[in-house]
Each structure stands twice: as structure tokens, then as C-alpha cells.
Amino acid sequence: MAKQKTAYVCIECGAEYSKWQGQCASCKEWNSVQEVRLGSSRSAAPLTTGARSGFAGGLSRQVQDLSEINLEALPRFSTTFAEFDRVLGGGLVPGSAVLLGGHPGAGKSTLLLQTACQLAQVMSVLYVTGEESLQQVALRAQRLGLPTQGLKMLAETSVEAILATAEQMKPQVLIVDSIQTMHIEDLQSAPGGVAQVRESAAFLTRYAKQTHTVLFLIGHVTKDGSLAGPKVLEHMIDASLLLEGDGDSRFRMLRGQKNRFGAINELGVFAMLETGLKEVKNPSAIFLNRDAEAAPGSVVMATWEGTRPLLVEVQALVDESALGQPRRVAVGLDAQRLALLLAVLHRHGGVFTGDQDVFLNVVGGVKVLETSADLAALVAIVSSLRNQPLPHELMVIGEVGLSGEIRPVPSGQERIREAAKHGFQKAIVPKGNQPREPIAGMEVIGVSSLSEALEAL
């Protein structure tokens, strides 16, 4: 009788151990080591010839000189969505593996179904569903008014059966929904486990590399917003995308977290409508839908997302605290950096907020992860504290240092031009970002310290 093999694998980093232990010695996480069942000692035959070789796409084992490697780039092709292409770095690359994650209801299946139906009109596409029946997918396509001719569907969760079908059809695009439902017959663990997810993704990615097929994998996310499954899954694929957006919000943001063929942190904006996801070609316009009357605590800043600037509104509310310890709440910004900025505001700006509750929010659900929002956050806080509205045509950018200096931000010139394009007439920027030549219709004020910025308001 075949002997069953077991192993203990960390679900965070994928490290393997011979016995269970409370803490992973590799990533130092607690209670992340789980027992998984591997294949028997009499393992089944491999899925295909050389299934364990040529993961990167080439089966040749010959050593080559770096200067002799063919540098001819594979031609990209469009997903039919300009925002999707932007996040991918210009389109789909044959042989690439793309992992798309997001919360339930974010629109992952809808986005890929729309893409698959459009691509199926000009090329061979295979859509594999492991969570829904074929009738459910067909009803969704009919409800969205999508062209259904040409798209090949398969309801299957066995990786062996999927690859056998793919070898017969030879599709140019293969979509798997979702990787957590896939399983390999040789492994006895349940689908969604560490071993199943890792091996299923490995076999599918290897097939995509060797046949130059574009592979889309849909992945679930955990409660903290990270992709479920072992971290090694993110190292196997070429691009990792995250579809963000609350269920009660019209807008969905597609953010690139990893991309071997383009820039990371690229952002694509979509609107969820009755006919599916529709791309938003001018995201700054939707985030700048402000009231006609200026209100205290509101200012616009320009953040840099991937390869383009994006104008967003930062709102602040400062109110007298009824608690012993005032609250510091930031939505869309770093909460720890908010406490740091308030200390700089008190020390170098002369504005005391120690007895006030401070709330910050970035309108539209955008997450600003860069330090260029420092000055805009402080300006909004001072405006709310003094109950003095700021002009609608004002844009503010700048990083604030601990000594009260205003540091320049990357791509400052492009941010100022983006603001001028949307009708802004005044900008407070670091002196290092002040343009050498005047911009038509824009008054640019360069500041080098926090006190100068507050005086310029």
C-alpha cells in the first residue's frame, strides 16, 4: 500500500518543516504552520512531458551567453479596456500569468468576463469556472449585454482536465475562476489548501509559459485585504492586481501591486453600472465633484499613481475632544503619519491641536500612500480649526520634514500642469518643484518651510 506523505508548511511564506512548530523560523509569524498532505510515494504520472521542467517557458538546458540571448519582445495586445491596459503596462504579454484579487462583490469575475467576451471575437479564449455553473455565467453575460459568440466555457476544478482541454483547444487566453477551487488529483489535501493552491498555480503557470498563453487567475483575499494562500503564489506570477472598492460605492479601483512588464502602483478607475464595469477615462474629474460653495477643511492635492498624476480632495474635521485622549483618525492616509504631522504643526507652525479630535479623509476611497499629501493634510487641518474656507482653485503638494521644512516631491511639474488643465489657478508647492517658466493661468507659490506655507494661505 502506498505510504501517505505529510509536510508542515507556513501559509505566509511557504517554508516547509518536518514537524509542527508554533512560529515560522523564516517569516517569524505565529500559528502559520499547517499540516498538509502530499502525494503518495507512488505518485501518479506527471501531467505532461517535462511538467517539472521549463517553468520560465524554455525547455532548453543549454548555457547561453547573456549577449547572445534573443531580445525580440513579444507583441502585446489590448484587453479592450484602456484602463486595464494601463495597469498591465500597455496590454497583455503572451506567456504572462496575471493574478487578479479582490473582496467578494468587487467585480473580479465581471471584469474578466467582459474582457473575455470582447477578446473572443478576435482570438481563442477559454474561460474556466470552478465556483459558478455555466448557466450562471451565461445569465450574467446576458444581463450585461455582452457578445457571447466565440467564448469557450468549461466548468471544471481539476487541473489535469483543464490542461488536457487547453492542449486540444490551444487558447490564446486562459481564465481560471478561481485558483482556490482548483485541485490536483495527486495531492490528497482539500482545494484551497497551501499545497493545492501552490501546485495548481505552478502547473497552470508552467503551461502558460511554454505555450505563450495569457493566463488569468482570480484569487480570494483575506480579511486584512491581502491575497489568500501562500506568499509563494505571488512570486510565481508575473503581475498581481487588486480590485478595490466597497459594495456601496459606484467606483472600483484596479491597482497593480507587482508587474514584471510595467510600472507598479499603477491605478485604473472603473465605474460599476448595470451593464458592468465601465472605464473612467478622466479619474480626476470624478474625485473633484465638489460643492459650489467652499467649505472649511477641504483642499485638493495631486498624487502620483504609477505613470500619471491624479487630483483628489483631502478633507479634515477638527473638533473639540470630549475624551481624555483626543482621537486621530485617517481614512486613505497613514494614521501614524498623521500624529507625526500634528507634532510638526505644533512645533514649527504654532498651531496646537492637543485637545482636539482630528479626522482626515481622502474623498472617493483613494488611498494616498506617498508623502506628497503631508502639506495638503496640514493645510486642511488648519482650515478646519480656524473655520476658514480655502479657495476652490487652490492645489497643494509637498512633503513635510520633522524640522518643518517643505521637501520637493517627484514629478512636481506634471502635477502642477494636471491641476492647471482642470482649471486650478493657484498652487502652493515646494520651492524645489517651482517651475522655471510660468504656467499659463496658474500662480505657483514656492515655499521652503511650514510657516511660509501657512502665511501663503
Tab-separated table of C-alpha atoms in Angstrom:
chain	number	residue	atom	x	y	z
A	1	MET	CA	0.000	0.000	0.000
A	2	ALA	CA	1.302	3.430	-0.878
A	3	LYS	CA	2.624	5.429	2.065
A	4	GLN	CA	0.997	8.824	2.642
A	5	LYS	CA	3.391	11.750	2.913
A	6	THR	CA	2.728	14.804	5.062
A	7	ALA	CA	4.536	18.093	5.494
A	8	TYR	CA	4.194	21.220	7.593
A	9	VAL	CA	4.046	24.400	5.516
A	10	CYS	CA	3.863	28.064	6.530
A	11	ILE	CA	0.841	29.657	4.859
A	12	GLU	CA	2.537	33.090	4.927
A	13	CYS	CA	5.900	32.404	3.278
A	14	GLY	CA	5.666	28.783	2.075
A	15	ALA	CA	8.543	27.470	4.225
A	16	GLU	CA	8.388	23.711	4.888
A	17	TYR	CA	9.232	21.852	8.103
A	18	SER	CA	9.430	18.212	9.114
A	19	LYS	CA	7.254	18.739	12.214
A	20	TRP	CA	4.817	21.301	13.557
A	21	GLN	CA	6.077	24.385	15.387
A	22	GLY	CA	4.324	27.425	16.778
A	23	GLN	CA	6.428	30.070	14.998
A	24	CYS	CA	7.777	30.038	11.467
A	25	ALA	CA	11.546	30.412	11.599
A	26	SER	CA	11.580	32.082	8.172
A	27	CYS	CA	8.995	34.872	8.448
A	28	LYS	CA	8.598	34.880	12.282
A	29	GLU	CA	4.796	34.561	12.059
A	30	TRP	CA	2.971	32.725	14.835
A	31	ASN	CA	0.460	29.899	14.254
A	32	SER	CA	1.039	29.982	10.498
A	33	VAL	CA	2.453	26.430	10.123
A	34	GLN	CA	-0.183	23.930	8.989
A	35	GLU	CA	-0.071	20.248	8.176
A	36	VAL	CA	-0.703	19.371	4.533
A	37	ARG	CA	-0.955	16.010	2.838
A	38	LEU	CA	1.302	15.475	-0.110
A	39	GLY	CA	1.115	12.840	-2.803
A	40	SER	CA	1.880	9.209	-2.053
A	41	SER	CA	5.322	7.730	-2.546
A	42	ARG	CA	3.926	6.033	-5.653
A	43	SER	CA	2.993	9.321	-7.214
A	44	ALA	CA	0.981	9.457	-10.350
A	45	ALA	CA	2.485	10.214	-13.714
A	46	PRO	CA	3.260	13.823	-14.460
A	47	LEU	CA	0.585	15.931	-16.135
A	48	THR	CA	2.618	16.454	-19.263
A	49	THR	CA	6.030	15.553	-20.504
A	50	GLY	CA	8.568	17.627	-18.635
A	51	ALA	CA	5.904	19.006	-16.295
A	52	ARG	CA	8.510	19.750	-13.650
A	53	SER	CA	10.894	21.498	-16.026
A	54	GLY	CA	10.884	24.663	-18.027
A	55	PHE	CA	8.881	26.764	-15.575
A	56	ALA	CA	10.082	30.014	-17.170
A	57	GLY	CA	8.999	28.899	-20.620
A	58	GLY	CA	12.152	27.486	-22.120
A	59	LEU	CA	12.906	23.755	-22.199
A	60	SER	CA	16.486	24.184	-23.363
A	61	ARG	CA	19.070	23.316	-20.720
A	62	GLN	CA	21.993	24.763	-22.665
A	63	VAL	CA	24.048	27.527	-21.103
A	64	GLN	CA	23.904	30.760	-23.115
A	65	ASP	CA	25.926	33.927	-23.031
A	66	LEU	CA	23.953	36.951	-21.881
A	67	SER	CA	24.856	38.893	-25.028
A	68	GLU	CA	23.550	36.091	-27.293
A	69	ILE	CA	20.016	35.938	-25.821
A	70	ASN	CA	17.263	36.970	-28.223
A	71	LEU	CA	15.828	40.315	-27.088
A	72	GLU	CA	12.935	40.412	-29.534
A	73	ALA	CA	9.926	41.446	-27.474
A	74	LEU	CA	6.656	39.596	-27.800
A	75	PRO	CA	3.914	41.821	-29.231
A	76	ARG	CA	1.318	42.971	-26.714
A	77	PHE	CA	-2.389	43.014	-27.427
A	78	SER	CA	-5.129	45.058	-25.812
A	79	THR	CA	-7.699	43.868	-23.275
A	80	THR	CA	-10.203	46.275	-24.937
A	81	PHE	CA	-10.095	48.384	-21.728
A	82	ALA	CA	-7.654	51.305	-21.803
A	83	GLU	CA	-7.562	51.484	-18.003
A	84	PHE	CA	-6.890	47.740	-17.785
A	85	ASP	CA	-4.081	48.078	-20.331
A	86	ARG	CA	-2.573	50.941	-18.329
A	87	VAL	CA	-2.375	48.873	-15.150
A	88	LEU	CA	-0.848	45.950	-17.074
A	89	GLY	CA	1.831	48.221	-18.517
A	90	GLY	CA	0.448	48.582	-22.039
A	91	GLY	CA	-1.543	45.414	-22.657
A	92	LEU	CA	-1.286	41.643	-22.372
A	93	VAL	CA	2.003	39.849	-22.968
A	94	PRO	CA	1.821	36.311	-24.407
A	95	GLY	CA	3.016	33.798	-21.819
A	96	SER	CA	2.289	36.045	-18.849
A	97	ALA	CA	0.465	34.954	-15.691
A	98	VAL	CA	-1.769	37.586	-14.070
A	99	LEU	CA	-3.324	37.195	-10.629
A	100	LEU	CA	-6.449	39.302	-10.006
A	101	GLY	CA	-7.625	39.608	-6.396
A	102	GLY	CA	-10.333	41.500	-4.594
A	103	HIS	CA	-13.058	41.312	-1.989
A	104	PRO	CA	-16.271	39.367	-2.743
A	105	GLY	CA	-18.509	41.507	-4.923
A	106	ALA	CA	-15.717	43.811	-6.091
A	107	GLY	CA	-16.255	42.782	-9.712
A	108	LYS	CA	-13.360	40.412	-10.470
A	109	SER	CA	-15.449	37.893	-12.417
A	110	THR	CA	-17.406	40.676	-14.114
A	111	LEU	CA	-14.261	42.431	-15.334
A	112	LEU	CA	-12.690	39.261	-16.723
A	113	LEU	CA	-15.980	38.078	-18.271
A	114	GLN	CA	-16.320	41.397	-20.093
A	115	THR	CA	-12.706	41.157	-21.241
A	116	ALA	CA	-13.108	37.525	-22.324
A	117	CYS	CA	-16.272	38.196	-24.352
A	118	GLN	CA	-14.614	41.062	-26.224
A	119	LEU	CA	-11.357	39.185	-26.860
A	120	ALA	CA	-13.245	36.078	-28.014
A	121	GLN	CA	-14.413	37.997	-31.080
A	122	VAL	CA	-10.849	38.146	-32.434
A	123	MET	CA	-8.972	35.262	-30.768
A	124	SER	CA	-9.378	31.944	-28.960
A	125	VAL	CA	-10.367	32.336	-25.276
A	126	LEU	CA	-11.133	29.612	-22.714
A	127	TYR	CA	-12.986	30.613	-19.530
A	128	VAL	CA	-12.806	28.019	-16.743
A	129	THR	CA	-15.223	28.444	-13.865
A	130	GLY	CA	-14.893	26.480	-10.654
A	131	GLU	CA	-17.254	28.475	-8.448
A	132	GLU	CA	-20.288	29.074	-10.683
A	133	SER	CA	-22.207	26.921	-13.101
A	134	LEU	CA	-22.121	27.610	-16.809
A	135	GLN	CA	-25.743	28.778	-16.664
A	136	GLN	CA	-24.914	31.382	-14.003
A	137	VAL	CA	-22.084	32.790	-16.109
A	138	ALA	CA	-24.292	32.826	-19.227
A	139	LEU	CA	-27.061	34.672	-17.359
A	140	ARG	CA	-24.596	37.297	-16.183
A	141	ALA	CA	-23.277	37.778	-19.711
A	142	GLN	CA	-26.841	38.168	-20.994
A	143	ARG	CA	-27.678	40.672	-18.246
A	144	LEU	CA	-24.624	42.746	-19.115
A	145	GLY	CA	-25.433	42.657	-22.822
A	146	LEU	CA	-22.112	41.041	-23.806
A	147	PRO	CA	-21.408	39.229	-27.085
A	148	THR	CA	-21.470	35.527	-26.240
A	149	GLN	CA	-20.420	34.078	-29.607
A	150	GLY	CA	-16.926	32.570	-29.681
A	151	LEU	CA	-16.192	32.362	-25.941
A	152	LYS	CA	-15.458	28.778	-24.899
A	153	MET	CA	-16.635	27.830	-21.394
A	154	LEU	CA	-15.583	24.958	-19.123
A	155	ALA	CA	-16.886	24.106	-15.646
A	156	GLU	CA	-14.008	22.172	-14.083
A	157	THR	CA	-11.861	22.171	-10.956
A	158	SER	CA	-9.313	19.501	-11.890
A	159	VAL	CA	-6.061	20.973	-13.163
A	160	GLU	CA	-5.329	17.809	-15.147
A	161	ALA	CA	-8.630	18.078	-17.019
A	162	ILE	CA	-8.171	21.806	-17.625
A	163	LEU	CA	-4.701	21.333	-19.108
A	164	ALA	CA	-5.892	18.416	-21.255
A	165	THR	CA	-8.662	20.604	-22.682
A	166	ALA	CA	-6.281	23.512	-23.171
A	167	GLU	CA	-3.791	21.330	-25.067
A	168	GLN	CA	-6.562	20.390	-27.504
A	169	MET	CA	-8.021	23.897	-27.922
A	170	LYS	CA	-4.735	25.816	-27.706
A	171	PRO	CA	-6.388	29.065	-26.469
A	172	GLN	CA	-4.515	32.343	-26.576
A	173	VAL	CA	-6.129	33.456	-23.301
A	174	LEU	CA	-6.944	31.133	-20.393
A	175	ILE	CA	-9.020	32.423	-17.453
A	176	VAL	CA	-9.340	30.386	-14.235
A	177	ASP	CA	-12.007	31.445	-11.716
A	178	SER	CA	-10.758	30.872	-9.064
A	179	ILE	CA	-7.397	29.372	-8.117
A	180	GLN	CA	-8.705	28.484	-4.620
A	181	THR	CA	-11.159	25.966	-6.137
A	182	MET	CA	-8.580	24.163	-8.285
A	183	HIS	CA	-7.024	20.873	-7.224
A	184	ILE	CA	-4.547	18.267	-8.436
A	185	GLU	CA	-5.566	14.625	-8.161
A	186	ASP	CA	-2.159	13.507	-6.909
A	187	LEU	CA	-2.468	15.690	-3.797
A	188	GLN	CA	-4.875	14.478	-1.133
A	189	SER	CA	-5.371	17.834	0.627
A	190	ALA	CA	-8.583	19.826	0.140
A	191	PRO	CA	-8.855	22.547	-2.531
A	192	GLY	CA	-7.805	25.946	-1.225
A	193	GLY	CA	-5.058	24.495	0.946
A	194	VAL	CA	-1.447	25.573	0.748
A	195	ALA	CA	-0.251	22.596	-1.274
A	196	GLN	CA	-3.184	22.630	-3.707
A	197	VAL	CA	-3.029	26.355	-4.420
A	198	ARG	CA	0.728	26.326	-4.872
A	199	GLU	CA	0.898	23.258	-7.111
A	200	SER	CA	-2.181	24.197	-9.147
A	201	ALA	CA	-0.767	27.669	-9.839
A	202	ALA	CA	2.627	26.160	-10.678
A	203	PHE	CA	1.227	23.736	-13.281
A	204	LEU	CA	-1.025	26.377	-14.866
A	205	THR	CA	1.755	28.975	-14.968
A	206	ARG	CA	4.188	26.452	-16.470
A	207	TYR	CA	1.692	25.647	-19.217
A	208	ALA	CA	1.200	29.350	-19.966
A	209	LYS	CA	4.946	29.967	-20.208
A	210	GLN	CA	5.603	27.029	-22.503
A	211	THR	CA	2.677	27.708	-24.867
A	212	HIS	CA	2.752	31.571	-24.772
A	213	THR	CA	-0.789	31.627	-23.411
A	214	VAL	CA	-2.022	34.580	-21.367
A	215	LEU	CA	-3.175	33.178	-18.013
A	216	PHE	CA	-5.597	34.976	-15.687
A	217	LEU	CA	-6.034	33.623	-12.166
A	218	ILE	CA	-8.751	35.009	-9.893
A	219	GLY	CA	-7.779	34.900	-6.223
A	220	HIS	CA	-9.618	35.499	-2.979
A	221	VAL	CA	-8.446	37.956	-0.336
A	222	THR	CA	-8.299	37.680	3.439
A	223	LYS	CA	-9.947	39.988	5.984
A	224	ASP	CA	-6.938	42.329	6.001
A	225	GLY	CA	-7.112	42.732	2.212
A	226	SER	CA	-4.111	40.574	1.269
A	227	LEU	CA	-4.320	37.743	-1.252
A	228	ALA	CA	-5.278	34.437	0.295
A	229	GLY	CA	-2.972	31.457	0.020
A	230	PRO	CA	0.786	31.072	0.383
A	231	LYS	CA	3.008	34.048	-0.323
A	232	VAL	CA	4.942	31.930	-2.800
A	233	LEU	CA	1.920	32.246	-5.125
A	234	GLU	CA	2.712	35.941	-5.641
A	235	HIS	CA	6.283	35.051	-6.638
A	236	MET	CA	5.161	32.602	-9.330
A	237	ILE	CA	3.059	35.016	-11.348
A	238	ASP	CA	4.159	37.987	-13.457
A	239	ALA	CA	1.553	40.545	-12.402
A	240	SER	CA	-0.523	40.870	-9.260
A	241	LEU	CA	-3.563	43.160	-9.493
A	242	LEU	CA	-6.017	44.117	-6.765
A	243	LEU	CA	-9.545	45.339	-7.484
A	244	GLU	CA	-10.563	47.687	-4.687
A	245	GLY	CA	-13.946	49.202	-3.898
A	246	ASP	CA	-16.730	48.922	-1.353
A	247	GLY	CA	-20.013	47.280	-2.241
A	248	ASP	CA	-21.910	50.556	-1.741
A	249	SER	CA	-19.556	52.549	-3.963
A	250	ARG	CA	-20.008	53.079	-7.693
A	251	PHE	CA	-16.306	53.151	-8.398
A	252	ARG	CA	-13.753	50.352	-8.473
A	253	MET	CA	-10.002	50.921	-8.493
A	254	LEU	CA	-7.675	48.415	-10.122
A	255	ARG	CA	-4.208	48.741	-8.601
A	256	GLY	CA	-1.042	46.999	-9.758
A	257	GLN	CA	0.975	45.574	-6.867
A	258	LYS	CA	3.510	43.660	-8.940
A	259	ASN	CA	4.235	43.809	-12.649
A	260	ARG	CA	7.237	42.383	-14.462
A	261	PHE	CA	6.174	44.106	-17.681
A	262	GLY	CA	5.308	47.596	-16.447
A	263	ALA	CA	5.189	50.082	-13.595
A	264	ILE	CA	3.792	49.087	-10.219
A	265	ASN	CA	1.250	51.117	-8.224
A	266	GLU	CA	-0.491	51.956	-11.486
A	267	LEU	CA	-4.161	52.779	-10.938
A	268	GLY	CA	-7.126	52.154	-13.204
A	269	VAL	CA	-10.567	53.503	-12.323
A	270	PHE	CA	-13.845	51.837	-13.297
A	271	ALA	CA	-17.495	52.651	-12.610
A	272	MET	CA	-19.881	49.829	-11.730
A	273	LEU	CA	-23.046	50.222	-13.795
A	274	GLU	CA	-25.983	47.993	-14.680
A	275	THR	CA	-24.128	46.988	-17.840
A	276	GLY	CA	-20.968	46.032	-15.943
A	277	LEU	CA	-17.722	47.858	-15.360
A	278	LYS	CA	-17.077	50.956	-17.451
A	279	GLU	CA	-13.677	52.599	-17.511
A	280	VAL	CA	-13.302	56.177	-16.289
A	281	LYS	CA	-11.010	57.983	-18.709
A	282	ASN	CA	-10.611	61.137	-16.563
A	283	PRO	CA	-10.434	59.980	-12.903
A	284	SER	CA	-9.525	63.433	-11.579
A	285	ALA	CA	-12.912	64.763	-12.687
A	286	ILE	CA	-14.914	62.283	-10.597
A	287	PHE	CA	-12.835	62.866	-7.477
A	288	LEU	CA	-13.218	66.651	-7.787
A	289	ASN	CA	-17.005	66.718	-7.714
A	290	ARG	CA	-17.176	69.384	-5.001
A	291	ASP	CA	-19.885	71.705	-3.729
A	292	ALA	CA	-20.176	75.097	-5.377
A	293	GLU	CA	-19.701	76.808	-2.002
A	294	ALA	CA	-16.265	76.461	-0.425
A	295	ALA	CA	-16.220	74.678	2.952
A	296	PRO	CA	-13.573	74.758	5.706
A	297	GLY	CA	-11.170	71.824	5.867
A	298	SER	CA	-11.199	70.953	2.156
A	299	VAL	CA	-8.237	71.185	-0.207
A	300	VAL	CA	-7.108	69.471	-3.408
A	301	MET	CA	-3.750	67.754	-3.832
A	302	ALA	CA	-2.118	65.905	-6.721
A	303	THR	CA	-0.980	62.369	-6.022
A	304	TRP	CA	1.148	60.299	-8.401
A	305	GLU	CA	-0.299	56.938	-9.384
A	306	GLY	CA	2.054	54.842	-11.492
A	307	THR	CA	2.712	56.995	-14.562
A	308	ARG	CA	0.145	59.771	-14.222
A	309	PRO	CA	-0.993	62.431	-11.722
A	310	LEU	CA	-4.369	62.192	-10.049
A	311	LEU	CA	-6.173	65.087	-8.374
A	312	VAL	CA	-8.000	64.151	-5.163
A	313	GLU	CA	-9.720	66.097	-2.419
A	314	VAL	CA	-8.435	65.880	1.158
A	315	GLN	CA	-10.952	66.735	3.873
A	316	ALA	CA	-10.228	67.452	7.532
A	317	LEU	CA	-12.508	67.896	10.519
A	318	VAL	CA	-11.092	69.309	13.770
A	319	ASP	CA	-13.438	69.390	16.754
A	320	GLU	CA	-13.046	69.841	20.494
A	321	SER	CA	-12.496	66.477	22.147
A	322	ALA	CA	-14.715	65.250	24.977
A	323	LEU	CA	-12.307	62.416	25.792
A	324	GLY	CA	-9.163	62.360	27.860
A	325	GLN	CA	-7.150	61.273	24.832
A	326	PRO	CA	-8.155	63.018	21.570
A	327	ARG	CA	-8.790	60.791	18.588
A	328	ARG	CA	-6.654	60.751	15.449
A	329	VAL	CA	-8.457	59.058	12.548
A	330	ALA	CA	-7.195	58.938	8.951
A	331	VAL	CA	-9.045	57.264	6.061
A	332	GLY	CA	-6.975	56.917	2.893
A	333	LEU	CA	-3.839	58.257	4.620
A	334	ASP	CA	-1.324	56.829	7.071
A	335	ALA	CA	-2.747	57.243	10.595
A	336	GLN	CA	0.693	57.079	12.216
A	337	ARG	CA	1.987	59.822	9.958
A	338	LEU	CA	-0.970	61.985	10.983
A	339	ALA	CA	0.270	62.039	14.587
A	340	LEU	CA	3.745	62.962	13.340
A	341	LEU	CA	2.393	65.839	11.219
A	342	LEU	CA	0.357	67.236	14.111
A	343	ALA	CA	3.507	67.374	16.222
A	344	VAL	CA	5.333	69.260	13.449
A	345	LEU	CA	2.342	71.607	13.107
A	346	HIS	CA	2.532	72.471	16.796
A	347	ARG	CA	6.307	72.828	16.983
A	348	HIS	CA	7.021	74.688	13.733
A	349	GLY	CA	3.599	76.118	12.817
A	350	GLY	CA	2.447	77.301	16.212
A	351	VAL	CA	-0.930	75.539	15.893
A	352	PHE	CA	-1.945	73.433	18.909
A	353	THR	CA	-4.352	70.522	18.423
A	354	GLY	CA	-3.610	68.535	21.579
A	355	ASP	CA	-7.171	68.977	22.894
A	356	GLN	CA	-8.896	68.455	19.527
A	357	ASP	CA	-10.171	65.398	17.683
A	358	VAL	CA	-8.667	65.309	14.197
A	359	PHE	CA	-10.277	63.361	11.341
A	360	LEU	CA	-8.803	63.096	7.837
A	361	ASN	CA	-10.412	61.607	4.750
A	362	VAL	CA	-9.484	61.246	1.082
A	363	VAL	CA	-12.654	61.594	-0.982
A	364	GLY	CA	-13.595	58.764	-3.341
A	365	GLY	CA	-11.932	55.927	-1.447
A	366	VAL	CA	-8.484	56.621	-2.915
A	367	LYS	CA	-5.523	55.506	-0.795
A	368	VAL	CA	-2.674	58.029	-0.874
A	369	LEU	CA	0.459	56.167	0.191
A	370	GLU	CA	3.060	58.796	-0.657
A	371	THR	CA	4.332	61.701	1.450
A	372	SER	CA	3.309	64.379	-1.056
A	373	ALA	CA	-0.009	64.683	0.825
A	374	ASP	CA	1.677	65.978	4.017
A	375	LEU	CA	1.277	69.676	3.311
A	376	ALA	CA	-2.268	69.288	1.967
A	377	ALA	CA	-3.293	67.425	5.136
A	378	LEU	CA	-1.884	70.146	7.399
A	379	VAL	CA	-3.466	72.930	5.334
A	380	ALA	CA	-6.859	71.206	5.561
A	381	ILE	CA	-6.446	70.756	9.335
A	382	VAL	CA	-5.611	74.445	9.860
A	383	SER	CA	-8.537	75.465	7.636
A	384	SER	CA	-10.963	73.375	9.689
A	385	LEU	CA	-9.526	74.516	13.023
A	386	ARG	CA	-9.817	78.212	12.076
A	387	ASN	CA	-13.141	77.653	10.262
A	388	GLN	CA	-11.735	79.459	7.233
A	389	PRO	CA	-12.665	78.036	3.786
A	390	LEU	CA	-9.916	77.694	1.213
A	391	PRO	CA	-10.455	78.829	-2.389
A	392	HIS	CA	-11.692	76.177	-4.811
A	393	GLU	CA	-8.926	76.984	-7.299
A	394	LEU	CA	-6.116	76.110	-4.819
A	395	MET	CA	-3.933	72.986	-5.143
A	396	VAL	CA	-1.323	71.995	-2.529
A	397	ILE	CA	1.516	69.447	-2.652
A	398	GLY	CA	4.635	68.950	-0.559
A	399	GLU	CA	6.382	66.653	1.903
A	400	VAL	CA	6.817	67.999	5.435
A	401	GLY	CA	10.005	67.169	7.342
A	402	LEU	CA	10.411	66.918	11.112
A	403	SER	CA	12.218	70.251	11.223
A	404	GLY	CA	9.332	71.999	9.459
A	405	GLU	CA	10.959	72.136	6.011
A	406	ILE	CA	8.937	71.511	2.853
A	407	ARG	CA	10.677	68.943	0.669
A	408	PRO	CA	10.123	68.568	-3.084
A	409	VAL	CA	8.094	65.673	-4.439
A	410	PRO	CA	8.742	63.550	-7.570
A	411	SER	CA	7.169	64.644	-10.861
A	412	GLY	CA	6.157	68.012	-9.433
A	413	GLN	CA	5.943	69.715	-12.826
A	414	GLU	CA	3.465	67.148	-14.161
A	415	ARG	CA	1.277	67.522	-11.067
A	416	ILE	CA	1.102	71.295	-11.460
A	417	ARG	CA	0.228	71.003	-15.163
A	418	GLU	CA	-2.515	68.483	-14.344
A	419	ALA	CA	-4.018	70.977	-11.889
A	420	ALA	CA	-3.818	73.790	-14.450
A	421	LYS	CA	-5.539	71.566	-17.008
A	422	HIS	CA	-8.513	71.192	-14.637
A	423	GLY	CA	-8.876	74.921	-14.080
A	424	PHE	CA	-6.866	75.467	-10.893
A	425	GLN	CA	-5.379	78.942	-10.700
A	426	LYS	CA	-3.177	78.791	-7.602
A	427	ALA	CA	-0.746	76.196	-6.277
A	428	ILE	CA	1.386	76.017	-3.122
A	429	VAL	CA	4.348	73.763	-3.855
A	430	PRO	CA	7.878	73.188	-2.520
A	431	LYS	CA	10.481	75.583	-3.875
A	432	GLY	CA	12.275	72.650	-5.448
A	433	ASN	CA	9.194	71.961	-7.597
A	434	GLN	CA	8.598	75.564	-8.658
A	435	PRO	CA	8.604	75.679	-12.489
A	436	ARG	CA	11.303	77.703	-14.200
A	437	GLU	CA	8.857	79.010	-16.787
A	438	PRO	CA	5.441	80.345	-15.784
A	439	ILE	CA	2.379	78.187	-16.485
A	440	ALA	CA	-0.461	79.997	-18.226
A	441	GLY	CA	-3.328	80.762	-15.858
A	442	MET	CA	-1.553	79.331	-12.811
A	443	GLU	CA	0.015	81.214	-9.900
A	444	VAL	CA	2.644	78.964	-8.335
A	445	ILE	CA	3.885	79.858	-4.838
A	446	GLY	CA	7.068	78.107	-3.778
A	447	VAL	CA	7.601	77.592	-0.036
A	448	SER	CA	10.515	76.139	1.897
A	449	SER	CA	9.038	75.903	5.410
A	450	LEU	CA	5.720	75.182	7.059
A	451	SER	CA	5.434	78.732	8.384
A	452	GLU	CA	5.767	80.128	4.838
A	453	ALA	CA	3.033	77.780	3.618
A	454	LEU	CA	0.639	78.876	6.361
A	455	GLU	CA	1.336	82.530	5.590
A	456	ALA	CA	0.562	81.949	1.905
A	457	LEU	CA	-2.980	80.767	2.673
